[in-house]
Amino acid sequence: MGLLANYKKSEVVIKKDKFDSNFDYTDFNTNDKEYLIELEKKAIYTGNLLKENIKELGDVFLEAHKIFSNNKNGMFGKWYENLGFKKDFVYLCLDRKQLSIQYDSATIYKLPDRIIKDLKKIEKENEEIIVEILNSENPKEKIKEIKQSLNQNKIKANQNIKKERIKEKLTSLFKVINNNEFNDEKLIKIENLLLKLEDEVF
């Protein structure tokens, strides 16, 4: 079994008698079940190593970024690309590190990349919401709720803006009509206002 050739290393951290899987392997035969549990242990161990590596990379990229920023030479991107790293990965590491420092939270390293990106977007609007998310029992579910709430607020805000635009156009239209001067120029103005209202409503 090539995949588990170096498994002895991980047994130091995850001992067989201490590992409890919470996955339902009912439909698998005994051999497959045992092998999948071994794979699960390996995945958890490797995942934990990956989290530690991402923490360390966050430190590395943050320190390097400070030096490149101080030198103001715009070479940070070329530096990490030379090391074989992609921009998206580097800035996710930086975002995790900065969020963990700013909010003093280890939870940051347990969250998937997509959630980190969402947190950075939400942070621009309201930093207090970030604290609420990180202190919740289930940050993933909490961020879903907050995103839905923010989207609803945006929809309402856009509807209010639309109503105000319609109100302005109607006010302009009533002013033209109340003047009772229906020459060609005024009629064209009324027609244009009605067309604009049609665009707003439909």
Coordinates of N, CA and C in Angstrom, one line a residue:
M1 N 0.8 -1.2 0.0 CA 0.0 0.0 0.0 C 0.9 1.2 0.0
G2 N 1.2 1.8 -1.2 CA 2.1 2.9 -1.3 C 1.6 4.1 -0.6
L3 N 0.3 4.4 -0.6 CA -0.2 5.6 0.0 C 0.1 5.6 1.5
L4 N 0.1 4.5 2.2 CA 0.3 4.4 3.6 C 1.7 4.0 4.0
A5 N 2.7 4.0 3.0 CA 4.0 3.6 3.2 C 4.7 4.3 4.4
N6 N 4.4 5.5 4.6 CA 5.1 6.3 5.6 C 4.1 6.6 6.8
Y7 N 3.1 5.7 6.9 CA 2.0 5.9 7.9 C 2.6 5.9 9.4
K8 N 3.7 5.1 9.6 CA 4.3 5.0 10.9 C 4.5 6.4 11.6
K9 N 4.8 7.4 10.7 CA 5.1 8.7 11.3 C 3.8 9.3 11.9
S10 N 2.7 9.1 11.2 CA 1.5 9.7 11.7 C 0.9 9.0 12.9
E11 N 1.3 7.7 13.2 CA 0.8 7.0 14.3 C 1.3 7.6 15.6
V12 N 2.4 8.3 15.6 CA 2.9 9.0 16.8 C 1.8 10.0 17.3
V13 N 1.2 10.7 16.3 CA 0.2 11.7 16.7 C -1.2 11.1 16.9
I14 N -1.6 10.2 16.0 CA -3.0 9.6 16.0 C -2.8 8.1 16.3
K15 N -3.0 7.7 17.6 CA -2.9 6.3 17.9 C -4.2 5.6 17.6
K16 N -4.0 4.4 17.2 CA -5.2 3.6 16.8 C -6.3 3.5 17.9
D17 N -5.8 3.3 19.1 CA -6.8 3.1 20.2 C -7.5 4.4 20.6
K18 N -6.9 5.5 20.2 CA -7.5 6.8 20.5 C -8.3 7.5 19.4
F19 N -8.3 6.8 18.3 CA -9.0 7.5 17.1 C -10.4 6.9 17.0
D20 N -11.4 7.8 17.0 CA -12.8 7.5 16.8 C -13.3 8.1 15.5
S21 N -13.7 7.3 14.5 CA -14.3 7.9 13.3 C -15.8 8.2 13.5
N22 N -16.2 9.3 13.0 CA -17.7 9.6 13.1 C -18.4 9.4 11.8
F23 N -17.7 8.7 10.8 CA -18.3 8.5 9.5 C -18.9 7.1 9.5
D24 N -20.1 7.0 8.8 CA -20.8 5.8 8.8 C -20.3 4.8 7.7
Y25 N -19.6 3.8 8.1 CA -19.0 2.8 7.1 C -19.8 1.5 7.0
T26 N -21.1 1.6 7.4 CA -22.0 0.4 7.5 C -22.0 -0.4 6.2
D27 N -22.1 0.3 5.1 CA -22.2 -0.4 3.8 C -20.9 -1.0 3.2
F28 N -19.8 -0.9 4.0 CA -18.5 -1.4 3.5 C -18.1 -2.7 4.1
N29 N -17.4 -3.5 3.4 CA -16.9 -4.8 4.0 C -15.8 -4.4 5.0
T30 N -15.4 -5.4 5.8 CA -14.5 -5.2 6.9 C -13.1 -4.6 6.4
N31 N -12.6 -5.2 5.3 CA -11.3 -4.8 4.8 C -11.3 -3.3 4.3
D32 N -12.4 -3.0 3.5 CA -12.5 -1.7 3.0 C -12.7 -0.7 4.1
K33 N -13.5 -1.1 5.1 CA -13.8 -0.2 6.3 C -12.5 0.1 7.0
E34 N -11.7 -0.9 7.3 CA -10.4 -0.7 8.0 C -9.5 0.2 7.2
Y35 N -9.4 -0.1 5.9 CA -8.5 0.7 5.0 C -9.0 2.2 5.0
L36 N -10.3 2.4 4.9 CA -10.8 3.8 4.8 C -10.5 4.5 6.1
I37 N -10.6 3.8 7.2 CA -10.3 4.4 8.5 C -8.9 4.8 8.6
E38 N -8.0 3.9 8.1 CA -6.6 4.3 8.0 C -6.3 5.5 7.2
L39 N -7.0 5.5 6.0 CA -6.9 6.7 5.1 C -7.5 8.0 5.8
E40 N -8.5 7.8 6.6 CA -9.1 8.9 7.3 C -8.1 9.5 8.3
K41 N -7.4 8.6 9.1 CA -6.4 9.0 10.0 C -5.3 9.8 9.3
K42 N -4.9 9.2 8.2 CA -3.8 9.9 7.4 C -4.2 11.2 6.9
A43 N -5.5 11.3 6.4 CA -6.0 12.6 5.9 C -6.1 13.7 7.0
I44 N -6.5 13.2 8.2 CA -6.6 14.2 9.4 C -5.2 14.6 9.8
Y45 N -4.3 13.7 9.9 CA -2.9 14.0 10.2 C -2.3 15.0 9.2
T46 N -2.4 14.6 7.9 CA -1.9 15.5 6.9 C -2.5 16.8 6.8
G47 N -3.9 16.8 7.1 CA -4.6 18.1 7.1 C -4.1 19.0 8.2
N48 N -3.8 18.4 9.4 CA -3.3 19.2 10.5 C -1.9 19.7 10.2
L49 N -1.1 18.9 9.5 CA 0.2 19.4 9.1 C 0.1 20.6 8.2
L50 N -0.9 20.4 7.2 CA -1.1 21.5 6.2 C -1.5 22.8 6.9
K51 N -2.4 22.7 8.0 CA -2.8 23.9 8.7 C -1.6 24.6 9.3
E52 N -0.7 23.7 9.9 CA 0.5 24.3 10.6 C 1.4 25.0 9.5
N53 N 1.5 24.3 8.4 CA 2.4 24.9 7.3 C 1.8 26.2 6.8
I54 N 0.5 26.3 6.7 CA -0.2 27.5 6.2 C 0.0 28.6 7.3
K55 N 0.0 28.3 8.6 CA 0.3 29.3 9.6 C 1.7 29.8 9.4
E56 N 2.7 28.9 9.2 CA 4.1 29.3 9.1 C 4.3 30.1 7.8
L57 N 3.6 29.7 6.7 CA 3.7 30.4 5.4 C 3.1 31.8 5.6
G58 N 2.1 31.9 6.4 CA 1.5 33.2 6.7 C 2.5 34.1 7.3
D59 N 3.2 33.6 8.3 CA 4.3 34.3 9.0 C 5.4 34.8 7.9
V60 N 5.8 33.8 7.1 CA 6.9 34.1 6.1 C 6.4 35.2 5.2
F61 N 5.2 35.0 4.6 CA 4.8 36.0 3.6 C 4.5 37.4 4.2
L62 N 4.1 37.4 5.4 CA 3.8 38.7 6.1 C 5.1 39.4 6.3
E63 N 6.2 38.7 6.8 CA 7.5 39.3 7.0 C 8.1 39.8 5.7
A64 N 8.0 38.9 4.7 CA 8.6 39.3 3.4 C 7.8 40.5 2.8
H65 N 6.5 40.5 3.0 CA 5.7 41.6 2.4 C 6.1 42.9 3.1
K66 N 6.3 42.9 4.4 CA 6.7 44.1 5.1 C 8.0 44.7 4.5
I67 N 9.0 43.8 4.3 CA 10.3 44.2 3.7 C 10.1 44.8 2.3
F68 N 9.4 44.1 1.5 CA 9.2 44.6 0.1 C 8.4 45.9 0.1
S69 N 7.4 46.0 1.0 CA 6.7 47.3 1.1 C 7.5 48.4 1.5
N70 N 8.4 48.2 2.5 CA 9.4 49.2 2.9 C 10.3 49.7 1.8
N71 N 10.7 48.7 1.0 CA 11.6 49.0 -0.2 C 10.8 49.6 -1.4
K72 N 9.5 49.5 -1.3 CA 8.7 50.1 -2.4 C 9.2 49.8 -3.8
N73 N 9.5 48.6 -4.0 CA 10.0 48.2 -5.4 C 9.0 47.4 -6.2
G74 N 7.9 47.0 -5.6 CA 6.9 46.2 -6.3 C 7.3 44.8 -6.7
M75 N 8.3 44.3 -6.0 CA 8.9 43.0 -6.3 C 8.3 41.8 -5.6
F76 N 7.4 42.1 -4.6 CA 6.9 41.0 -3.8 C 6.3 39.9 -4.7
G77 N 5.5 40.2 -5.7 CA 4.9 39.3 -6.6 C 5.9 38.4 -7.3
K78 N 6.9 39.0 -7.8 CA 8.0 38.3 -8.5 C 8.7 37.4 -7.5
W79 N 8.8 37.8 -6.3 CA 9.5 37.0 -5.3 C 8.8 35.7 -5.0
Y80 N 7.5 35.8 -4.7 CA 6.8 34.6 -4.4 C 6.5 33.7 -5.6
E81 N 6.4 34.3 -6.8 CA 6.3 33.5 -8.0 C 7.5 32.8 -8.3
N82 N 8.7 33.4 -8.0 CA 10.0 32.7 -8.1 C 10.1 31.5 -7.2
L83 N 9.3 31.5 -6.1 CA 9.3 30.4 -5.2 C 8.3 29.3 -5.6
G84 N 7.5 29.6 -6.6 CA 6.5 28.7 -7.1 C 5.1 28.8 -6.5
F85 N 4.9 30.0 -5.9 CA 3.6 30.2 -5.3 C 2.7 31.1 -6.2
K86 N 1.4 30.8 -6.1 CA 0.4 31.6 -6.9 C -0.1 32.7 -6.0
K87 N -0.5 33.8 -6.7 CA -1.0 35.0 -6.0 C -2.2 34.7 -5.0
D88 N -3.1 34.0 -5.5 CA -4.3 33.7 -4.7 C -4.0 33.0 -3.4
F89 N -3.1 32.0 -3.5 CA -2.7 31.2 -2.4 C -1.9 32.1 -1.4
V90 N -1.0 32.9 -1.9 CA -0.2 33.8 -1.0 C -1.1 34.7 -0.2
Y91 N -2.0 35.4 -1.0 CA -2.8 36.4 -0.3 C -3.9 35.7 0.7
L92 N -4.2 34.5 0.4 CA -5.1 33.8 1.3 C -4.3 33.5 2.6
C93 N -3.1 33.1 2.5 CA -2.2 32.9 3.7 C -2.0 34.2 4.5
L94 N -1.8 35.3 3.7 CA -1.7 36.6 4.4 C -3.0 37.0 5.1
D95 N -4.1 36.8 4.4 CA -5.4 37.2 4.9 C -5.7 36.4 6.2
R96 N -5.4 35.1 6.2 CA -5.6 34.3 7.4 C -4.7 34.8 8.6
K97 N -3.5 35.1 8.3 CA -2.6 35.6 9.3 C -3.0 36.9 9.9
Q98 N -3.4 37.8 9.0 CA -3.8 39.2 9.4 C -5.1 39.1 10.2
L99 N -6.1 38.2 9.7 CA -7.3 38.1 10.5 C -7.1 37.4 11.8
S100 N -6.2 36.4 11.9 CA -5.9 35.8 13.2 C -5.3 36.7 14.2
I101 N -4.4 37.6 13.7 CA -3.8 38.6 14.6 C -4.9 39.7 15.0
Q102 N -5.6 40.2 14.0 CA -6.5 41.3 14.3 C -7.6 40.9 15.3
Y103 N -8.1 39.6 15.1 CA -9.3 39.2 15.9 C -8.8 38.2 17.0
D104 N -7.5 37.9 17.1 CA -7.0 37.0 18.1 C -7.7 35.7 18.1
S105 N -7.8 35.1 16.9 CA -8.6 33.9 16.8 C -7.9 32.8 16.0
A106 N -7.9 31.6 16.6 CA -7.3 30.4 16.0 C -8.3 29.8 15.1
T107 N -9.6 30.1 15.2 CA -10.6 29.6 14.4 C -10.4 29.9 12.9
I108 N -9.7 31.0 12.6 CA -9.4 31.3 11.2 C -8.8 30.2 10.5
Y109 N -7.9 29.4 11.1 CA -7.2 28.3 10.4 C -8.0 27.1 10.3
K110 N -9.2 27.1 10.8 CA -10.1 25.9 10.7 C -11.1 26.1 9.5
L111 N -11.2 27.4 9.0 CA -12.2 27.7 8.0 C -11.6 27.5 6.6
P112 N -12.5 27.1 5.7 CA -12.1 26.9 4.3 C -11.8 28.3 3.6
D113 N -11.1 28.2 2.5 CA -10.6 29.4 1.8 C -11.8 30.3 1.4
R114 N -12.9 29.7 1.0 CA -14.1 30.5 0.5 C -14.6 31.4 1.7
I115 N -14.6 30.8 2.9 CA -15.1 31.6 4.1 C -14.1 32.7 4.4
I116 N -12.8 32.5 4.2 CA -11.8 33.6 4.5 C -12.1 34.7 3.5
K117 N -12.3 34.4 2.2 CA -12.6 35.4 1.2 C -13.9 36.2 1.6
D118 N -14.9 35.5 2.1 CA -16.1 36.1 2.5 C -15.9 37.0 3.7
L119 N -15.1 36.6 4.7 CA -14.7 37.4 5.9 C -14.1 38.7 5.5
K120 N -13.2 38.6 4.5 CA -12.5 39.8 4.1 C -13.4 40.8 3.4
K121 N -14.4 40.3 2.7 CA -15.4 41.2 2.1 C -16.3 41.8 3.1
I122 N -16.7 41.0 4.1 CA -17.6 41.5 5.2 C -16.9 42.5 6.0
E123 N -15.6 42.3 6.3 CA -14.8 43.1 7.2 C -14.8 44.6 6.7
K124 N -14.9 44.8 5.4 CA -14.9 46.1 4.8 C -16.2 46.9 5.2
E125 N -17.2 46.1 5.4 CA -18.5 46.7 5.7 C -18.7 46.9 7.2
N126 N -18.3 45.8 8.0 CA -18.6 45.9 9.4 C -17.7 44.9 10.2
E127 N -16.7 45.4 10.9 CA -15.7 44.6 11.6 C -16.4 43.8 12.8
E128 N -17.5 44.4 13.4 CA -18.1 43.8 14.5 C -18.8 42.4 14.1
I129 N -19.2 42.4 12.8 CA -19.8 41.1 12.3 C -18.8 40.0 12.3
I130 N -17.5 40.3 12.0 CA -16.5 39.3 12.0 C -16.3 38.7 13.4
V131 N -16.3 39.5 14.4 CA -16.2 39.0 15.8 C -17.4 38.1 16.1
E132 N -18.6 38.5 15.7 CA -19.8 37.7 15.9 C -19.7 36.3 15.2
I133 N -19.1 36.3 14.0 CA -19.0 35.1 13.2 C -18.0 34.1 13.9
L134 N -16.8 34.7 14.3 CA -15.7 33.9 14.9 C -16.1 33.4 16.3
N135 N -17.0 34.1 17.0 CA -17.4 33.7 18.3 C -18.6 32.7 18.3
S136 N -19.2 32.5 17.1 CA -20.3 31.6 17.1 C -19.9 30.2 17.1
E137 N -20.9 29.3 17.5 CA -20.6 27.9 17.6 C -20.3 27.3 16.2
N138 N -21.0 27.8 15.2 CA -20.8 27.3 13.9 C -20.5 28.5 12.9
P139 N -19.3 28.9 12.8 CA -18.9 30.0 11.9 C -19.4 29.9 10.5
K140 N -19.4 28.7 9.9 CA -19.9 28.5 8.5 C -21.3 28.8 8.4
E141 N -22.2 28.3 9.3 CA -23.6 28.6 9.3 C -23.9 30.1 9.6
K142 N -23.1 30.7 10.5 CA -23.3 32.1 10.9 C -23.0 33.0 9.7
I143 N -22.0 32.7 8.9 CA -21.6 33.5 7.8 C -22.7 33.4 6.7
K144 N -23.3 32.2 6.6 CA -24.4 32.1 5.6 C -25.5 33.0 6.0
E145 N -25.9 33.0 7.3 CA -27.0 33.8 7.7 C -26.7 35.3 7.5
I146 N -25.5 35.7 7.8 CA -25.1 37.1 7.7 C -25.0 37.5 6.2
K147 N -24.5 36.7 5.4 CA -24.5 37.0 3.9 C -25.9 37.2 3.4
Q148 N -26.8 36.3 3.8 CA -28.2 36.4 3.4 C -28.8 37.7 3.8
S149 N -28.5 38.1 5.1 CA -29.0 39.3 5.7 C -28.5 40.5 4.9
L150 N -27.2 40.5 4.7 CA -26.5 41.6 3.9 C -27.1 41.7 2.5
N151 N -27.3 40.6 1.9 CA -27.9 40.6 0.5 C -29.3 41.2 0.5
Q152 N -30.1 40.8 1.5 CA -31.5 41.4 1.7 C -31.4 42.9 1.9
N153 N -30.5 43.3 2.7 CA -30.3 44.8 3.0 C -29.9 45.5 1.7
K154 N -29.1 44.9 0.9 CA -28.7 45.5 -0.4 C -29.8 45.6 -1.3
I155 N -30.6 44.5 -1.4 CA -31.8 44.5 -2.2 C -32.8 45.6 -1.8
K156 N -33.0 45.8 -0.5 CA -33.9 46.8 0.0 C -33.3 48.2 -0.3
A157 N -32.0 48.4 -0.2 CA -31.4 49.7 -0.4 C -31.5 50.0 -1.9
N158 N -31.3 49.0 -2.8 CA -31.5 49.2 -4.2 C -32.9 49.6 -4.6
Q159 N -33.9 48.9 -3.9 CA -35.3 49.2 -4.2 C -35.7 50.6 -3.8
N160 N -35.1 51.0 -2.6 CA -35.3 52.4 -2.1 C -34.7 53.5 -3.1
I161 N -33.5 53.1 -3.6 CA -32.9 54.0 -4.6 C -33.8 54.1 -5.8
K162 N -34.3 53.0 -6.3 CA -35.2 52.9 -7.5 C -36.4 53.8 -7.2
K163 N -37.0 53.6 -6.0 CA -38.2 54.4 -5.7 C -38.0 55.9 -5.7
E164 N -36.8 56.3 -5.2 CA -36.4 57.7 -5.2 C -36.3 58.3 -6.6
R165 N -35.7 57.4 -7.5 CA -35.5 57.9 -8.9 C -36.9 58.0 -9.6
I166 N -37.8 57.1 -9.3 CA -39.1 57.2 -9.9 C -39.8 58.4 -9.4
K167 N -39.7 58.7 -8.1 CA -40.3 59.8 -7.4 C -39.8 61.1 -8.1
E168 N -38.5 61.2 -8.3 CA -37.9 62.4 -8.9 C -38.4 62.6 -10.3
K169 N -38.5 61.5 -11.1 CA -39.0 61.6 -12.5 C -40.5 62.0 -12.5
L170 N -41.3 61.4 -11.6 CA -42.7 61.8 -11.5 C -42.9 63.3 -11.1
T171 N -42.1 63.7 -10.2 CA -42.1 65.1 -9.8 C -41.8 66.0 -10.9
S172 N -40.8 65.7 -11.7 CA -40.5 66.5 -12.9 C -41.6 66.4 -13.9
L173 N -42.2 65.3 -14.1 CA -43.4 65.1 -15.0 C -44.5 66.0 -14.6
F174 N -44.9 66.0 -13.3 CA -46.0 66.8 -12.8 C -45.8 68.3 -12.9
K175 N -44.5 68.7 -12.8 CA -44.2 70.1 -12.9 C -44.5 70.5 -14.4
V176 N -44.1 69.7 -15.3 CA -44.3 70.0 -16.7 C -45.8 70.1 -17.1
I177 N -46.5 69.1 -16.5 CA -48.0 69.0 -16.8 C -48.7 70.2 -16.1
N178 N -48.3 70.6 -14.9 CA -49.0 71.6 -14.2 C -48.8 73.0 -14.8
N179 N -47.7 73.1 -15.7 CA -47.5 74.4 -16.3 C -48.5 74.6 -17.5
N180 N -49.2 73.6 -17.9 CA -50.2 73.7 -19.0 C -49.7 74.2 -20.3
E181 N -48.4 74.1 -20.5 CA -47.8 74.6 -21.8 C -47.5 73.4 -22.6
F182 N -48.4 72.9 -23.4 CA -48.1 71.7 -24.2 C -47.7 72.0 -25.6
N183 N -46.6 72.7 -25.7 CA -46.0 72.9 -27.1 C -45.2 71.6 -27.4
D184 N -44.7 71.6 -28.6 CA -43.9 70.4 -29.0 C -42.8 70.1 -28.1
E185 N -42.1 71.1 -27.7 CA -40.9 70.9 -26.8 C -41.3 70.3 -25.5
K186 N -42.4 70.8 -24.9 CA -42.9 70.2 -23.6 C -43.4 68.8 -23.8
L187 N -44.1 68.5 -24.9 CA -44.6 67.2 -25.2 C -43.5 66.2 -25.3
I188 N -42.4 66.6 -26.0 CA -41.2 65.7 -26.1 C -40.6 65.5 -24.8
K189 N -40.6 66.5 -23.9 CA -40.0 66.3 -22.6 C -40.8 65.3 -21.8
I190 N -42.2 65.5 -21.9 CA -43.1 64.5 -21.2 C -42.9 63.1 -21.7
E191 N -42.7 63.0 -23.0 CA -42.5 61.7 -23.6 C -41.2 61.0 -23.1
N192 N -40.2 61.8 -23.0 CA -38.9 61.3 -22.6 C -38.9 60.9 -21.1
L193 N -39.7 61.7 -20.3 CA -39.8 61.4 -18.9 C -40.6 60.1 -18.7
L194 N -41.6 59.9 -19.5 CA -42.4 58.7 -19.5 C -41.6 57.5 -19.9
L195 N -40.7 57.6 -20.9 CA -39.9 56.5 -21.3 C -38.9 56.2 -20.2
K196 N -38.3 57.2 -19.5 CA -37.4 56.9 -18.4 C -38.1 56.2 -17.3
L197 N -39.4 56.6 -17.0 CA -40.2 56.0 -16.0 C -40.4 54.5 -16.3
E198 N -40.7 54.3 -17.6 CA -40.9 52.9 -18.1 C -39.7 52.0 -17.8
D199 N -38.5 52.6 -18.1 CA -37.3 51.9 -17.9 C -37.1 51.5 -16.4
E200 N -37.4 52.5 -15.5 CA -37.3 52.3 -14.1 C -38.2 51.2 -13.5
V201 N -39.5 51.3 -14.0 CA -40.5 50.4 -13.5 C -40.4 49.0 -14.0
F202 N -40.0 48.9 -15.3 CA -40.0 47.6 -15.9 C -38.6 47.1 -16.1

